[in-house]
């Protein structure tokens, strides 16, 4: 089962992810309350903002037009590695992904 590391305020949490679930779904299912995910993954809220820090970066999908638009509404500063966690699917190819949760989501 692929693993994803969520980095928050100086500590890391390594979580198992069912194949095909998003980083947002893994986070919310495991009580990571910093990921608000108000829209439930419909790419309409930008409250699931993370910074991709390490892991198989080449296996991630490129930012699409809709995600690009929503990244314009994130509450914390956008950085070059900003992504919406609802758009990052966990598979064997993305096993080992490390993301830092944005300090503010709204
Ligand atoms: S959960 Fe709303 S944009 Fe990701």
PDB file of N, CA and C and ligand atoms in Angstrom:
ATOM      1  N   UNK A   1       0.856  -1.194   0.000  1.00  0.00           N
ATOM      2  CA  UNK A   1       0.000   0.000   0.000  1.00  0.00           C
ATOM      3  C   UNK A   1       0.895   1.249   0.000  1.00  0.00           C
ATOM      4  N   UNK A   2       0.648   2.193  -0.905  1.00  0.00           N
ATOM      5  CA  UNK A   2       1.507   3.382  -0.933  1.00  0.00           C
ATOM      6  C   UNK A   2       1.390   4.185   0.356  1.00  0.00           C
ATOM      7  N   UNK A   3       2.462   4.887   0.662  1.00  0.00           N
ATOM      8  CA  UNK A   3       2.490   5.729   1.866  1.00  0.00           C
ATOM      9  C   UNK A   3       2.713   7.187   1.469  1.00  0.00           C
ATOM     10  N   UNK A   4       2.068   8.056   2.224  1.00  0.00           N
ATOM     11  CA  UNK A   4       2.260   9.492   2.035  1.00  0.00           C
ATOM     12  C   UNK A   4       2.615  10.100   3.385  1.00  0.00           C
ATOM     13  N   UNK A   5       3.565  11.003   3.366  1.00  0.00           N
ATOM     14  CA  UNK A   5       3.968  11.704   4.586  1.00  0.00           C
ATOM     15  C   UNK A   5       3.369  13.101   4.571  1.00  0.00           C
ATOM     16  N   UNK A   6       2.665  13.443   5.655  1.00  0.00           N
ATOM     17  CA  UNK A   6       2.119  14.786   5.825  1.00  0.00           C
ATOM     18  C   UNK A   6       2.958  15.505   6.865  1.00  0.00           C
ATOM     19  N   UNK A   7       3.479  16.646   6.479  1.00  0.00           N
ATOM     20  CA  UNK A   7       4.372  17.432   7.338  1.00  0.00           C
ATOM     21  C   UNK A   7       3.573  18.608   7.883  1.00  0.00           C
ATOM     22  N   UNK A   8       3.519  18.701   9.204  1.00  0.00           N
ATOM     23  CA  UNK A   8       2.759  19.792   9.846  1.00  0.00           C
ATOM     24  C   UNK A   8       3.530  20.323  11.023  1.00  0.00           C
ATOM     25  N   UNK A   9       3.725  21.610  11.070  1.00  0.00           N
ATOM     26  CA  UNK A   9       4.300  22.287  12.236  1.00  0.00           C
ATOM     27  C   UNK A   9       5.451  21.497  12.838  1.00  0.00           C
ATOM     28  N   UNK A  10       6.342  21.034  12.002  1.00  0.00           N
ATOM     29  CA  UNK A  10       7.557  20.414  12.495  1.00  0.00           C
ATOM     30  C   UNK A  10       7.479  18.932  12.777  1.00  0.00           C
ATOM     31  N   UNK A  11       6.345  18.310  12.545  1.00  0.00           N
ATOM     32  CA  UNK A  11       6.323  16.862  12.728  1.00  0.00           C
ATOM     33  C   UNK A  11       5.700  16.188  11.509  1.00  0.00           C
ATOM     34  N   UNK A  12       6.155  14.957  11.270  1.00  0.00           N
ATOM     35  CA  UNK A  12       5.699  14.199  10.108  1.00  0.00           C
ATOM     36  C   UNK A  12       4.768  13.076  10.539  1.00  0.00           C
ATOM     37  N   UNK A  13       3.742  12.848   9.757  1.00  0.00           N
ATOM     38  CA  UNK A  13       2.856  11.712   9.958  1.00  0.00           C
ATOM     39  C   UNK A  13       2.868  10.890   8.673  1.00  0.00           C
ATOM     40  N   UNK A  14       3.209   9.612   8.794  1.00  0.00           N
ATOM     41  CA  UNK A  14       3.240   8.737   7.627  1.00  0.00           C
ATOM     42  C   UNK A  14       1.938   7.939   7.612  1.00  0.00           C
ATOM     43  N   UNK A  15       1.212   8.043   6.513  1.00  0.00           N
ATOM     44  CA  UNK A  15      -0.099   7.401   6.423  1.00  0.00           C
ATOM     45  C   UNK A  15      -0.145   6.414   5.259  1.00  0.00           C
ATOM     46  N   UNK A  16      -0.854   5.306   5.470  1.00  0.00           N
ATOM     47  CA  UNK A  16      -1.123   4.368   4.383  1.00  0.00           C
ATOM     48  C   UNK A  16      -2.241   4.942   3.523  1.00  0.00           C
ATOM     49  N   UNK A  17      -2.124   4.737   2.228  1.00  0.00           N
ATOM     50  CA  UNK A  17      -3.134   5.250   1.299  1.00  0.00           C
ATOM     51  C   UNK A  17      -3.635   4.122   0.407  1.00  0.00           C
ATOM     52  N   UNK A  18      -4.936   3.923   0.378  1.00  0.00           N
ATOM     53  CA  UNK A  18      -5.483   2.944  -0.561  1.00  0.00           C
ATOM     54  C   UNK A  18      -5.190   3.435  -1.976  1.00  0.00           C
ATOM     55  N   UNK A  19      -4.869   2.494  -2.839  1.00  0.00           N
ATOM     56  CA  UNK A  19      -4.565   2.822  -4.233  1.00  0.00           C
ATOM     57  C   UNK A  19      -5.697   3.658  -4.833  1.00  0.00           C
ATOM     58  N   UNK A  20      -5.351   4.769  -5.433  1.00  0.00           N
ATOM     59  CA  UNK A  20      -6.349   5.585  -6.130  1.00  0.00           C
ATOM     60  C   UNK A  20      -7.024   6.638  -5.281  1.00  0.00           C
ATOM     61  N   UNK A  21      -6.701   6.692  -3.987  1.00  0.00           N
ATOM     62  CA  UNK A  21      -7.291   7.753  -3.164  1.00  0.00           C
ATOM     63  C   UNK A  21      -6.402   8.995  -3.235  1.00  0.00           C
ATOM     64  N   UNK A  22      -7.022  10.138  -3.020  1.00  0.00           N
ATOM     65  CA  UNK A  22      -6.253  11.378  -3.082  1.00  0.00           C
ATOM     66  C   UNK A  22      -5.565  11.630  -1.743  1.00  0.00           C
ATOM     67  N   UNK A  23      -4.541  12.452  -1.778  1.00  0.00           N
ATOM     68  CA  UNK A  23      -3.874  12.849  -0.536  1.00  0.00           C
ATOM     69  C   UNK A  23      -4.878  13.525   0.391  1.00  0.00           C
ATOM     70  N   UNK A  24      -5.771  14.312  -0.160  1.00  0.00           N
ATOM     71  CA  UNK A  24      -6.810  14.953   0.661  1.00  0.00           C
ATOM     72  C   UNK A  24      -7.666  13.905   1.368  1.00  0.00           C
ATOM     73  N   UNK A  25      -8.100  12.887   0.648  1.00  0.00           N
ATOM     74  CA  UNK A  25      -8.942  11.849   1.257  1.00  0.00           C
ATOM     75  C   UNK A  25      -8.178  11.110   2.354  1.00  0.00           C
ATOM     76  N   UNK A  26      -6.928  10.821   2.110  1.00  0.00           N
ATOM     77  CA  UNK A  26      -6.125  10.137   3.127  1.00  0.00           C
ATOM     78  C   UNK A  26      -6.012  11.011   4.376  1.00  0.00           C
ATOM     79  N   UNK A  27      -5.776  12.306   4.156  1.00  0.00           N
ATOM     80  CA  UNK A  27      -5.613  13.219   5.288  1.00  0.00           C
ATOM     81  C   UNK A  27      -6.907  13.333   6.095  1.00  0.00           C
ATOM     82  N   UNK A  28      -8.003  13.590   5.437  1.00  0.00           N
ATOM     83  CA  UNK A  28      -9.251  13.801   6.176  1.00  0.00           C
ATOM     84  C   UNK A  28      -9.722  12.506   6.862  1.00  0.00           C
ATOM     85  N   UNK A  29      -9.473  11.373   6.228  1.00  0.00           N
ATOM     86  CA  UNK A  29      -9.874  10.091   6.830  1.00  0.00           C
ATOM     87  C   UNK A  29      -9.050   9.779   8.078  1.00  0.00           C
ATOM     88  N   UNK A  30      -7.891  10.416   8.177  1.00  0.00           N
ATOM     89  CA  UNK A  30      -7.009  10.155   9.325  1.00  0.00           C
ATOM     90  C   UNK A  30      -6.994  11.316  10.316  1.00  0.00           C
ATOM     91  N   UNK A  31      -7.984  12.178  10.232  1.00  0.00           N
ATOM     92  CA  UNK A  31      -8.133  13.223  11.241  1.00  0.00           C
ATOM     93  C   UNK A  31      -7.163  14.377  11.130  1.00  0.00           C
ATOM     94  N   UNK A  32      -6.617  14.579   9.942  1.00  0.00           N
ATOM     95  CA  UNK A  32      -5.711  15.721   9.760  1.00  0.00           C
ATOM     96  C   UNK A  32      -6.589  16.963   9.536  1.00  0.00           C
ATOM     97  N   UNK A  33      -6.902  17.626  10.638  1.00  0.00           N
ATOM     98  CA  UNK A  33      -7.899  18.687  10.580  1.00  0.00           C
ATOM     99  C   UNK A  33      -7.414  19.942   9.873  1.00  0.00           C
ATOM    100  N   UNK A  34      -6.100  20.057   9.640  1.00  0.00           N
ATOM    101  CA  UNK A  34      -5.592  21.235   8.924  1.00  0.00           C
ATOM    102  C   UNK A  34      -6.024  21.247   7.455  1.00  0.00           C
ATOM    103  N   UNK A  35      -6.365  20.096   6.918  1.00  0.00           N
ATOM    104  CA  UNK A  35      -6.895  20.023   5.553  1.00  0.00           C
ATOM    105  C   UNK A  35      -8.412  20.136   5.657  1.00  0.00           C
ATOM    106  N   UNK A  36      -8.948  21.278   5.259  1.00  0.00           N
ATOM    107  CA  UNK A  36     -10.391  21.500   5.421  1.00  0.00           C
ATOM    108  C   UNK A  36     -11.198  20.791   4.337  1.00  0.00           C
ATOM    109  N   UNK A  37     -10.769  20.890   3.093  1.00  0.00           N
ATOM    110  CA  UNK A  37     -11.434  20.203   1.980  1.00  0.00           C
ATOM    111  C   UNK A  37     -12.932  20.482   1.961  1.00  0.00           C
ATOM    112  N   UNK A  38     -13.278  21.736   2.022  1.00  0.00           N
ATOM    113  CA  UNK A  38     -14.687  22.146   2.123  1.00  0.00           C
ATOM    114  C   UNK A  38     -15.536  21.587   0.983  1.00  0.00           C
ATOM    115  N   UNK A  39     -14.987  21.543  -0.218  1.00  0.00           N
ATOM    116  CA  UNK A  39     -15.792  21.108  -1.371  1.00  0.00           C
ATOM    117  C   UNK A  39     -15.756  19.600  -1.579  1.00  0.00           C
ATOM    118  N   UNK A  40     -14.995  18.905  -0.773  1.00  0.00           N
ATOM    119  CA  UNK A  40     -14.962  17.451  -0.877  1.00  0.00           C
ATOM    120  C   UNK A  40     -14.200  16.927  -2.084  1.00  0.00           C
ATOM    121  N   UNK A  41     -13.368  17.744  -2.651  1.00  0.00           N
ATOM    122  CA  UNK A  41     -12.547  17.279  -3.769  1.00  0.00           C
ATOM    123  C   UNK A  41     -13.060  17.685  -5.136  1.00  0.00           C
ATOM    124  N   UNK A  42     -13.992  18.600  -5.169  1.00  0.00           N
ATOM    125  CA  UNK A  42     -14.582  19.049  -6.441  1.00  0.00           C
ATOM    126  C   UNK A  42     -13.794  20.187  -7.081  1.00  0.00           C
ATOM    127  N   UNK A  43     -12.666  20.517  -6.524  1.00  0.00           N
ATOM    128  CA  UNK A  43     -11.806  21.599  -7.014  1.00  0.00           C
ATOM    129  C   UNK A  43     -12.538  22.938  -7.045  1.00  0.00           C
ATOM    130  N   UNK A  44     -13.250  23.205  -5.954  1.00  0.00           N
ATOM    131  CA  UNK A  44     -14.029  24.435  -5.877  1.00  0.00           C
ATOM    132  C   UNK A  44     -13.777  25.215  -4.603  1.00  0.00           C
ATOM    133  N   UNK A  45     -12.758  24.831  -3.814  1.00  0.00           N
ATOM    134  CA  UNK A  45     -12.595  25.525  -2.527  1.00  0.00           C
ATOM    135  C   UNK A  45     -11.165  25.977  -2.224  1.00  0.00           C
ATOM    136  N   UNK A  46     -10.174  25.279  -2.710  1.00  0.00           N
ATOM    137  CA  UNK A  46      -8.760  25.584  -2.441  1.00  0.00           C
ATOM    138  C   UNK A  46      -8.403  25.491  -0.958  1.00  0.00           C
ATOM    139  N   UNK A  47      -9.156  24.714  -0.193  1.00  0.00           N
ATOM    140  CA  UNK A  47      -8.842  24.544   1.234  1.00  0.00           C
ATOM    141  C   UNK A  47      -8.149  23.205   1.505  1.00  0.00           C
ATOM    142  N   UNK A  48      -7.489  22.694   0.509  1.00  0.00           N
ATOM    143  CA  UNK A  48      -6.736  21.437   0.664  1.00  0.00           C
ATOM    144  C   UNK A  48      -5.301  21.649   0.183  1.00  0.00           C
ATOM    145  N   UNK A  49      -4.824  22.873   0.325  1.00  0.00           N
ATOM    146  CA  UNK A  49      -3.530  23.306  -0.202  1.00  0.00           C
ATOM    147  C   UNK A  49      -2.369  22.624   0.523  1.00  0.00           C
ATOM    148  N   UNK A  50      -1.452  22.073  -0.255  1.00  0.00           N
ATOM    149  CA  UNK A  50      -0.227  21.502   0.302  1.00  0.00           C
ATOM    150  C   UNK A  50       0.956  21.946  -0.553  1.00  0.00           C
ATOM    151  N   UNK A  51       2.144  21.781   0.019  1.00  0.00           N
ATOM    152  CA  UNK A  51       3.388  22.017  -0.710  1.00  0.00           C
ATOM    153  C   UNK A  51       4.079  20.662  -0.882  1.00  0.00           C
ATOM    154  N   UNK A  52       4.338  20.279  -2.110  1.00  0.00           N
ATOM    155  CA  UNK A  52       5.008  19.007  -2.365  1.00  0.00           C
ATOM    156  C   UNK A  52       6.497  19.179  -2.096  1.00  0.00           C
ATOM    157  N   UNK A  53       7.018  18.418  -1.146  1.00  0.00           N
ATOM    158  CA  UNK A  53       8.403  18.637  -0.723  1.00  0.00           C
ATOM    159  C   UNK A  53       9.376  17.556  -1.152  1.00  0.00           C
ATOM    160  N   UNK A  54       8.893  16.318  -1.317  1.00  0.00           N
ATOM    161  CA  UNK A  54       9.854  15.246  -1.617  1.00  0.00           C
ATOM    162  C   UNK A  54       9.090  14.042  -2.150  1.00  0.00           C
ATOM    163  N   UNK A  55       9.853  13.070  -2.630  1.00  0.00           N
ATOM    164  CA  UNK A  55       9.244  11.852  -3.135  1.00  0.00           C
ATOM    165  C   UNK A  55       9.282  11.809  -4.647  1.00  0.00           C
ATOM    166  N   UNK A  56       8.439  10.964  -5.222  1.00  0.00           N
ATOM    167  CA  UNK A  56       8.462  10.743  -6.677  1.00  0.00           C
ATOM    168  C   UNK A  56       7.763  11.889  -7.428  1.00  0.00           C
ATOM    169  N   UNK A  57       8.425  13.001  -7.496  1.00  0.00           N
ATOM    170  CA  UNK A  57       7.800  14.197  -8.069  1.00  0.00           C
ATOM    171  C   UNK A  57       7.424  14.002  -9.533  1.00  0.00           C
ATOM    172  N   UNK A  58       8.209  13.222 -10.256  1.00  0.00           N
ATOM    173  CA  UNK A  58       7.917  13.013 -11.682  1.00  0.00           C
ATOM    174  C   UNK A  58       6.638  12.210 -11.905  1.00  0.00           C
ATOM    175  N   UNK A  59       6.183  11.505 -10.881  1.00  0.00           N
ATOM    176  CA  UNK A  59       4.977  10.683 -11.039  1.00  0.00           C
ATOM    177  C   UNK A  59       3.700  11.479 -10.832  1.00  0.00           C
ATOM    178  N   UNK A  60       3.830  12.711 -10.387  1.00  0.00           N
ATOM    179  CA  UNK A  60       2.630  13.519 -10.142  1.00  0.00           C
ATOM    180  C   UNK A  60       2.084  14.085 -11.446  1.00  0.00           C
ATOM    181  N   UNK A  61       0.772  14.216 -11.534  1.00  0.00           N
ATOM    182  CA  UNK A  61       0.205  14.814 -12.742  1.00  0.00           C
ATOM    183  C   UNK A  61       0.531  16.302 -12.781  1.00  0.00           C
ATOM    184  N   UNK A  62       0.673  16.860 -13.971  1.00  0.00           N
ATOM    185  CA  UNK A  62       0.898  18.302 -14.052  1.00  0.00           C
ATOM    186  C   UNK A  62      -0.337  19.062 -13.572  1.00  0.00           C
ATOM    187  N   UNK A  63      -0.137  20.305 -13.226  1.00  0.00           N
ATOM    188  CA  UNK A  63      -1.260  21.145 -12.791  1.00  0.00           C
ATOM    189  C   UNK A  63      -2.135  21.461 -14.002  1.00  0.00           C
ATOM    190  N   UNK A  64      -3.408  21.114 -13.900  1.00  0.00           N
ATOM    191  CA  UNK A  64      -4.342  21.409 -14.979  1.00  0.00           C
ATOM    192  C   UNK A  64      -4.886  22.825 -14.865  1.00  0.00           C
ATOM    193  N   UNK A  65      -5.655  23.231 -15.861  1.00  0.00           N
ATOM    194  CA  UNK A  65      -6.178  24.603 -15.888  1.00  0.00           C
ATOM    195  C   UNK A  65      -7.051  24.915 -14.676  1.00  0.00           C
ATOM    196  N   UNK A  66      -7.938  23.978 -14.310  1.00  0.00           N
ATOM    197  CA  UNK A  66      -8.844  24.214 -13.167  1.00  0.00           C
ATOM    198  C   UNK A  66      -8.058  24.333 -11.874  1.00  0.00           C
ATOM    199  N   UNK A  67      -7.089  23.443 -11.691  1.00  0.00           N
ATOM    200  CA  UNK A  67      -6.268  23.504 -10.473  1.00  0.00           C
ATOM    201  C   UNK A  67      -5.480  24.810 -10.462  1.00  0.00           C
ATOM    202  N   UNK A  68      -4.949  25.180 -11.596  1.00  0.00           N
ATOM    203  CA  UNK A  68      -4.199  26.442 -11.688  1.00  0.00           C
ATOM    204  C   UNK A  68      -5.089  27.606 -11.257  1.00  0.00           C
ATOM    205  N   UNK A  69      -6.319  27.610 -11.725  1.00  0.00           N
ATOM    206  CA  UNK A  69      -7.237  28.692 -11.345  1.00  0.00           C
ATOM    207  C   UNK A  69      -7.476  28.695  -9.843  1.00  0.00           C
ATOM    208  N   UNK A  70      -7.738  27.506  -9.267  1.00  0.00           N
ATOM    209  CA  UNK A  70      -8.044  27.442  -7.838  1.00  0.00           C
ATOM    210  C   UNK A  70      -6.833  27.778  -6.975  1.00  0.00           C
ATOM    211  N   UNK A  71      -5.643  27.494  -7.467  1.00  0.00           N
ATOM    212  CA  UNK A  71      -4.445  27.848  -6.698  1.00  0.00           C
ATOM    213  C   UNK A  71      -4.301  29.357  -6.559  1.00  0.00           C
ATOM    214  N   UNK A  72      -5.034  30.092  -7.352  1.00  0.00           N
ATOM    215  CA  UNK A  72      -5.059  31.538  -7.199  1.00  0.00           C
ATOM    216  C   UNK A  72      -5.847  32.001  -5.989  1.00  0.00           C
ATOM    217  N   UNK A  73      -6.550  31.080  -5.349  1.00  0.00           N
ATOM    218  CA  UNK A  73      -7.409  31.434  -4.203  1.00  0.00           C
ATOM    219  C   UNK A  73      -6.921  30.845  -2.884  1.00  0.00           C
ATOM    220  N   UNK A  74      -5.730  30.264  -2.865  1.00  0.00           N
ATOM    221  CA  UNK A  74      -5.269  29.667  -1.606  1.00  0.00           C
ATOM    222  C   UNK A  74      -5.013  30.758  -0.571  1.00  0.00           C
ATOM    223  N   UNK A  75      -5.222  30.416   0.702  1.00  0.00           N
ATOM    224  CA  UNK A  75      -5.107  31.397   1.788  1.00  0.00           C
ATOM    225  C   UNK A  75      -3.652  31.640   2.180  1.00  0.00           C
ATOM    226  N   UNK A  76      -2.870  30.581   2.239  1.00  0.00           N
ATOM    227  CA  UNK A  76      -1.440  30.714   2.559  1.00  0.00           C
ATOM    228  C   UNK A  76      -0.698  31.052   1.271  1.00  0.00           C
ATOM    229  N   UNK A  77       0.497  31.618   1.388  1.00  0.00           N
ATOM    230  CA  UNK A  77       1.218  31.985   0.169  1.00  0.00           C
ATOM    231  C   UNK A  77       1.392  30.808  -0.788  1.00  0.00           C
ATOM    232  N   UNK A  78       1.158  31.085  -2.045  1.00  0.00           N
ATOM    233  CA  UNK A  78       1.408  30.070  -3.054  1.00  0.00           C
ATOM    234  C   UNK A  78       2.910  30.013  -3.320  1.00  0.00           C
ATOM    235  N   UNK A  79       3.420  28.790  -3.450  1.00  0.00           N
ATOM    236  CA  UNK A  79       4.834  28.602  -3.776  1.00  0.00           C
ATOM    237  C   UNK A  79       4.923  27.758  -5.043  1.00  0.00           C
ATOM    238  N   UNK A  80       6.133  27.624  -5.552  1.00  0.00           N
ATOM    239  CA  UNK A  80       6.302  26.896  -6.814  1.00  0.00           C
ATOM    240  C   UNK A  80       5.884  25.428  -6.690  1.00  0.00           C
ATOM    241  N   UNK A  81       5.881  24.893  -5.459  1.00  0.00           N
ATOM    242  CA  UNK A  81       5.506  23.489  -5.248  1.00  0.00           C
ATOM    243  C   UNK A  81       4.094  23.354  -4.670  1.00  0.00           C
ATOM    244  N   UNK A  82       3.296  24.407  -4.763  1.00  0.00           N
ATOM    245  CA  UNK A  82       1.918  24.341  -4.267  1.00  0.00           C
ATOM    246  C   UNK A  82       1.071  23.427  -5.136  1.00  0.00           C
ATOM    247  N   UNK A  83       0.242  22.622  -4.477  1.00  0.00           N
ATOM    248  CA  UNK A  83      -0.746  21.786  -5.172  1.00  0.00           C
ATOM    249  C   UNK A  83      -2.008  21.711  -4.324  1.00  0.00           C
ATOM    250  N   UNK A  84      -3.083  21.298  -4.964  1.00  0.00           N
ATOM    251  CA  UNK A  84      -4.306  20.961  -4.233  1.00  0.00           C
ATOM    252  C   UNK A  84      -4.242  19.464  -3.940  1.00  0.00           C
ATOM    253  N   UNK A  85      -4.332  19.103  -2.682  1.00  0.00           N
ATOM    254  CA  UNK A  85      -4.130  17.703  -2.325  1.00  0.00           C
ATOM    255  C   UNK A  85      -5.229  16.796  -2.857  1.00  0.00           C
ATOM    256  N   UNK A  86      -6.376  17.365  -3.218  1.00  0.00           N
ATOM    257  CA  UNK A  86      -7.434  16.523  -3.797  1.00  0.00           C
ATOM    258  C   UNK A  86      -7.093  16.090  -5.220  1.00  0.00           C
ATOM    259  N   UNK A  87      -6.063  16.686  -5.796  1.00  0.00           N
ATOM    260  CA  UNK A  87      -5.670  16.338  -7.159  1.00  0.00           C
ATOM    261  C   UNK A  87      -4.449  15.427  -7.205  1.00  0.00           C
ATOM    262  N   UNK A  88      -3.968  15.026  -6.046  1.00  0.00           N
ATOM    263  CA  UNK A  88      -2.778  14.166  -5.975  1.00  0.00           C
ATOM    264  C   UNK A  88      -3.234  12.763  -5.597  1.00  0.00           C
ATOM    265  N   UNK A  89      -3.245  11.878  -6.570  1.00  0.00           N
ATOM    266  CA  UNK A  89      -3.699  10.512  -6.305  1.00  0.00           C
ATOM    267  C   UNK A  89      -2.532   9.640  -5.883  1.00  0.00           C
ATOM    268  N   UNK A  90      -2.819   8.806  -4.879  1.00  0.00           N
ATOM    269  CA  UNK A  90      -1.802   7.893  -4.387  1.00  0.00           C
ATOM    270  C   UNK A  90      -1.894   6.559  -5.138  1.00  0.00           C
ATOM    271  N   UNK A  91      -0.768   6.167  -5.703  1.00  0.00           N
ATOM    272  CA  UNK A  91      -0.651   4.886  -6.403  1.00  0.00           C
ATOM    273  C   UNK A  91       0.728   4.334  -6.055  1.00  0.00           C
ATOM    274  N   UNK A  92       1.037   3.177  -6.604  1.00  0.00           N
ATOM    275  CA  UNK A  92       2.384   2.638  -6.360  1.00  0.00           C
ATOM    276  C   UNK A  92       3.440   3.596  -6.906  1.00  0.00           C
ATOM    277  N   UNK A  93       3.084   4.362  -7.939  1.00  0.00           N
ATOM    278  CA  UNK A  93       4.055   5.294  -8.527  1.00  0.00           C
ATOM    279  C   UNK A  93       4.308   6.507  -7.634  1.00  0.00           C
ATOM    280  N   UNK A  94       3.341   6.854  -6.807  1.00  0.00           N
ATOM    281  CA  UNK A  94       3.514   8.036  -5.949  1.00  0.00           C
ATOM    282  C   UNK A  94       3.836   7.639  -4.502  1.00  0.00           C
ATOM    283  N   UNK A  95       4.095   6.364  -4.291  1.00  0.00           N
ATOM    284  CA  UNK A  95       4.502   5.886  -2.961  1.00  0.00           C
ATOM    285  C   UNK A  95       5.709   6.694  -2.476  1.00  0.00           C
ATOM    286  N   UNK A  96       5.641   7.167  -1.233  1.00  0.00           N
ATOM    287  CA  UNK A  96       6.754   7.925  -0.672  1.00  0.00           C
ATOM    288  C   UNK A  96       6.637   9.426  -0.816  1.00  0.00           C
ATOM    289  N   UNK A  97       5.497   9.868  -1.309  1.00  0.00           N
ATOM    290  CA  UNK A  97       5.285  11.314  -1.473  1.00  0.00           C
ATOM    291  C   UNK A  97       5.327  12.015  -0.102  1.00  0.00           C
ATOM    292  N   UNK A  98       5.945  13.188  -0.082  1.00  0.00           N
ATOM    293  CA  UNK A  98       6.017  13.991   1.146  1.00  0.00           C
ATOM    294  C   UNK A  98       5.431  15.364   0.845  1.00  0.00           C
ATOM    295  N   UNK A  99       4.397  15.738   1.587  1.00  0.00           N
ATOM    296  CA  UNK A  99       3.799  17.064   1.395  1.00  0.00           C
ATOM    297  C   UNK A  99       3.737  17.793   2.731  1.00  0.00           C
ATOM    298  N   UNK A 100       3.894  19.103   2.648  1.00  0.00           N
ATOM    299  CA  UNK A 100       3.741  19.963   3.837  1.00  0.00           C
ATOM    300  C   UNK A 100       2.380  20.629   3.742  1.00  0.00           C
ATOM    301  N   UNK A 101       1.636  20.539   4.814  1.00  0.00           N
ATOM    302  CA  UNK A 101       0.297  21.122   4.828  1.00  0.00           C
ATOM    303  C   UNK A 101       0.411  22.640   4.974  1.00  0.00           C
ATOM    304  N   UNK A 102      -0.337  23.359   4.164  1.00  0.00           N
ATOM    305  CA  UNK A 102      -0.298  24.825   4.230  1.00  0.00           C
ATOM    306  C   UNK A 102      -0.737  25.286   5.618  1.00  0.00           C
ATOM    307  N   UNK A 103      -0.123  26.347   6.140  1.00  0.00           N
ATOM    308  CA  UNK A 103      -0.423  26.778   7.502  1.00  0.00           C
ATOM    309  C   UNK A 103      -1.812  27.385   7.661  1.00  0.00           C
ATOM    310  N   UNK A 104      -2.394  27.846   6.579  1.00  0.00           N
ATOM    311  CA  UNK A 104      -3.765  28.376   6.640  1.00  0.00           C
ATOM    312  C   UNK A 104      -4.505  27.884   5.412  1.00  0.00           C
ATOM    313  N   UNK A 105      -5.793  27.588   5.596  1.00  0.00           N
ATOM    314  CA  UNK A 105      -6.598  27.144   4.453  1.00  0.00           C
ATOM    315  C   UNK A 105      -7.730  28.125   4.152  1.00  0.00           C
ATOM    316  N   UNK A 106      -7.995  29.053   5.066  1.00  0.00           N
ATOM    317  CA  UNK A 106      -9.062  30.027   4.796  1.00  0.00           C
ATOM    318  C   UNK A 106      -8.782  31.277   5.581  1.00  0.00           C
TER     319      UNK A 106
HETATM  320  S1  LIG B   1     -10.973  19.792  -1.595  1.00  0.00           S
HETATM  321 FE1  LIG B   1     -11.771  21.595  -2.487  1.00  0.00          FE
HETATM  322  S2  LIG B   1     -10.281  22.105  -3.975  1.00  0.00           S
HETATM  323 FE2  LIG B   1      -9.464  20.315  -3.044  1.00  0.00          FE
END
